[in-house]
C-alpha cells in the first residue's frame, strides 16, 4: 500500500489502466479490501450483501483508501484473534444473490482469502516491477515490528 501511494508514483500512474485483473494499481488494491469486507462482514455474519464494492462507487483518495484499509485490517484481525480450533469447521452460508446460496467452512474461507491476497499482491508487485518501482518486501519481522 505504501508504495502504491508513495510520492514515487504519480496519481496519474496509480490510476492508469494496466490491463490487469482490475484496471489500475489502486483498483486492484481496493478490490482486495472489498473482498475482505464481503467475506468478513457479510458472509461471516450471514447477511445478504448490499453493494460493498468501493471500487465502483468513486475514485478514492489516498487518505480514504488508508482509512478503509485500517478499518478492514482491524475487523479481520479481531476475527482471526477470536478464532479457536473448533471454529474452523463452522459452516457459513454465502448469499450469492436472490435465492442463490452455497456453504463454506471457515477454514476454507480463510484459505481462499490467503489465495486472494497472494494473487493480487503478486500482481501488484509485477506491475510495480514493470514501472521500475521496487515493491515492498514485507517479512514477518517487519509486520511484527509494525504491530508493537
CSV table of C-alpha atoms in Angstrom, one decimal:
chain,number,residue,atom,x,y,z
A,1,UNK,CA,0.0,0.0,0.0
A,2,UNK,CA,2.7,2.4,0.9
A,3,UNK,CA,4.5,2.0,-2.4
A,4,UNK,CA,1.2,2.5,-4.4
A,5,UNK,CA,0.6,5.8,-2.7
A,6,UNK,CA,4.2,7.0,-2.3
A,7,UNK,CA,5.4,10.1,-4.0
A,8,UNK,CA,7.4,8.0,-6.4
A,9,UNK,CA,4.3,7.1,-8.2
A,10,UNK,CA,2.1,9.9,-9.5
A,11,UNK,CA,-1.7,9.9,-9.1
A,12,UNK,CA,-1.9,9.5,-12.9
A,13,UNK,CA,0.3,6.4,-12.8
A,14,UNK,CA,-1.7,5.0,-9.8
A,15,UNK,CA,-5.0,5.2,-11.7
A,16,UNK,CA,-3.6,4.3,-15.2
A,17,UNK,CA,-5.3,1.3,-16.7
A,18,UNK,CA,-2.8,-1.5,-16.9
A,19,UNK,CA,-4.9,-4.3,-18.4
A,20,UNK,CA,-4.7,-6.4,-15.2
A,21,UNK,CA,-7.4,-8.1,-13.2
A,22,UNK,CA,-8.7,-4.7,-12.3
A,23,UNK,CA,-7.7,-1.6,-14.3
A,24,UNK,CA,-5.3,0.3,-12.1
A,25,UNK,CA,-3.0,-0.3,-9.1
A,26,UNK,CA,-5.5,1.4,-6.8
A,27,UNK,CA,-8.4,-0.6,-8.3
A,28,UNK,CA,-6.6,-3.9,-7.6
A,29,UNK,CA,-5.8,-2.9,-4.0
A,30,UNK,CA,-9.3,-1.7,-3.4
A,31,UNK,CA,-10.7,-4.9,-4.8
A,32,UNK,CA,-8.8,-6.8,-2.1
A,33,UNK,CA,-10.3,-4.6,0.6
A,34,UNK,CA,-13.7,-5.2,-0.9
A,35,UNK,CA,-13.2,-9.0,-0.8
A,36,UNK,CA,-12.2,-8.8,2.9
A,37,UNK,CA,-15.2,-6.7,3.7
A,38,UNK,CA,-17.5,-9.0,1.9
A,39,UNK,CA,-16.2,-12.3,3.4
A,40,UNK,CA,-15.7,-11.0,7.0
A,41,UNK,CA,-18.7,-8.6,7.2
A,42,UNK,CA,-21.4,-10.1,5.1
A,43,UNK,CA,-20.6,-13.8,4.8
A,44,UNK,CA,-19.4,-14.4,8.3
A,45,UNK,CA,-22.4,-12.5,9.8
A,46,UNK,CA,-24.8,-14.3,7.4
A,47,UNK,CA,-26.0,-11.1,5.9
A,48,UNK,CA,-27.2,-10.5,2.4
A,49,UNK,CA,-24.8,-8.0,0.9
A,50,UNK,CA,-25.7,-4.6,-0.3
A,51,UNK,CA,-23.1,-3.3,-2.7
A,52,UNK,CA,-19.8,-3.4,-0.9
A,53,UNK,CA,-17.7,-2.6,-3.9
A,54,UNK,CA,-15.7,0.5,-3.1
A,55,UNK,CA,-14.0,0.4,-6.5
A,56,UNK,CA,-17.3,1.0,-8.4
A,57,UNK,CA,-18.5,3.9,-6.2
A,58,UNK,CA,-15.9,6.5,-6.9
A,59,UNK,CA,-12.2,7.3,-7.2
A,60,UNK,CA,-10.9,7.1,-3.6
A,61,UNK,CA,-8.2,9.4,-2.3
A,62,UNK,CA,-5.0,8.1,-0.7
A,63,UNK,CA,-6.4,9.1,2.7
A,64,UNK,CA,-9.7,7.4,2.1
A,65,UNK,CA,-8.1,4.1,1.0
A,66,UNK,CA,-5.8,4.2,4.0
A,67,UNK,CA,-8.8,4.7,6.3
A,68,UNK,CA,-10.6,1.8,4.7
A,69,UNK,CA,-7.5,-0.4,4.9
A,70,UNK,CA,-7.2,0.3,8.7
A,71,UNK,CA,-10.9,-0.4,9.3
A,72,UNK,CA,-10.8,-3.7,7.4
A,73,UNK,CA,-7.5,-4.8,8.9
A,74,UNK,CA,-8.9,-4.2,12.4
A,75,UNK,CA,-12.0,-6.2,11.6
A,76,UNK,CA,-10.1,-9.1,10.1
A,77,UNK,CA,-7.5,-9.2,12.9
A,78,UNK,CA,-10.3,-9.1,15.6
A,79,UNK,CA,-11.9,-12.0,13.8
A,80,UNK,CA,-8.7,-14.0,13.4
A,81,UNK,CA,-7.7,-13.4,17.0
A,82,UNK,CA,-11.0,-14.6,18.3
A,83,UNK,CA,-10.9,-17.9,16.4
A,84,UNK,CA,-10.5,-21.2,18.2
A,85,UNK,CA,-9.6,-24.5,16.6
A,86,UNK,CA,-13.2,-25.7,16.9
A,87,UNK,CA,-14.4,-22.6,14.9
A,88,UNK,CA,-12.6,-23.7,11.8
A,89,UNK,CA,-15.2,-26.3,11.0
A,90,UNK,CA,-18.1,-23.9,11.3
A,91,UNK,CA,-20.1,-23.8,8.1
A,92,UNK,CA,-21.1,-20.4,6.8
A,93,UNK,CA,-23.8,-19.6,4.2
A,94,UNK,CA,-22.7,-17.5,1.2
A,95,UNK,CA,-25.6,-15.4,-0.3
A,96,UNK,CA,-24.6,-15.1,-3.9
A,97,UNK,CA,-27.8,-13.4,-4.9
A,98,UNK,CA,-31.5,-13.7,-4.6
A,99,UNK,CA,-32.2,-17.4,-3.8
A,100,UNK,CA,-28.6,-18.3,-4.6
A,101,UNK,CA,-26.7,-19.7,-1.6
A,102,UNK,CA,-23.8,-22.0,-1.0
A,103,UNK,CA,-21.9,-23.0,2.1
A,104,UNK,CA,-18.2,-22.8,3.1
A,105,UNK,CA,-16.3,-23.8,6.1
A,106,UNK,CA,-14.4,-21.0,7.9
A,107,UNK,CA,-11.1,-22.9,7.3
A,108,UNK,CA,-11.8,-22.9,3.6
A,109,UNK,CA,-12.8,-19.2,3.6
A,110,UNK,CA,-9.5,-18.3,5.3
A,111,UNK,CA,-7.5,-20.3,2.7
A,112,UNK,CA,-9.5,-18.5,0.0
A,113,UNK,CA,-8.6,-15.1,1.5
A,114,UNK,CA,-4.9,-16.1,1.6
A,115,UNK,CA,-5.1,-17.1,-2.1
A,116,UNK,CA,-6.8,-13.8,-2.9
A,117,UNK,CA,-4.1,-11.8,-1.1
A,118,UNK,CA,-1.3,-13.7,-2.7
A,119,UNK,CA,-2.7,-13.4,-6.2
A,120,UNK,CA,-3.2,-9.7,-6.1
A,121,UNK,CA,-0.1,-8.8,-4.1
A,122,UNK,CA,1.9,-10.7,-6.7
A,123,UNK,CA,0.0,-8.9,-9.5
A,124,UNK,CA,0.8,-5.5,-7.9
A,125,UNK,CA,4.4,-6.5,-7.5
A,126,UNK,CA,4.7,-7.5,-11.2
A,127,UNK,CA,3.0,-4.2,-12.2
A,128,UNK,CA,5.4,-2.2,-10.0
A,129,UNK,CA,8.4,-4.0,-11.4
A,130,UNK,CA,7.2,-3.1,-15.0
A,131,UNK,CA,7.2,0.5,-13.8
A,132,UNK,CA,10.7,0.1,-12.5
A,133,UNK,CA,9.5,0.6,-8.9
A,134,UNK,CA,10.7,-1.7,-6.2
A,135,UNK,CA,7.7,-3.2,-4.4
A,136,UNK,CA,7.7,-3.6,-0.7
A,137,UNK,CA,9.0,-6.9,0.5
A,138,UNK,CA,7.2,-7.5,3.8
A,139,UNK,CA,8.7,-10.1,6.0
A,140,UNK,CA,7.1,-11.3,9.2
A,141,UNK,CA,9.6,-9.4,11.3
A,142,UNK,CA,8.6,-6.2,9.6
A,143,UNK,CA,4.9,-6.9,10.2
A,144,UNK,CA,5.6,-7.8,13.8
A,145,UNK,CA,7.5,-4.6,14.4
A,146,UNK,CA,4.7,-2.5,12.9
A,147,UNK,CA,2.3,-4.1,15.3
A,148,UNK,CA,4.3,-3.4,18.5
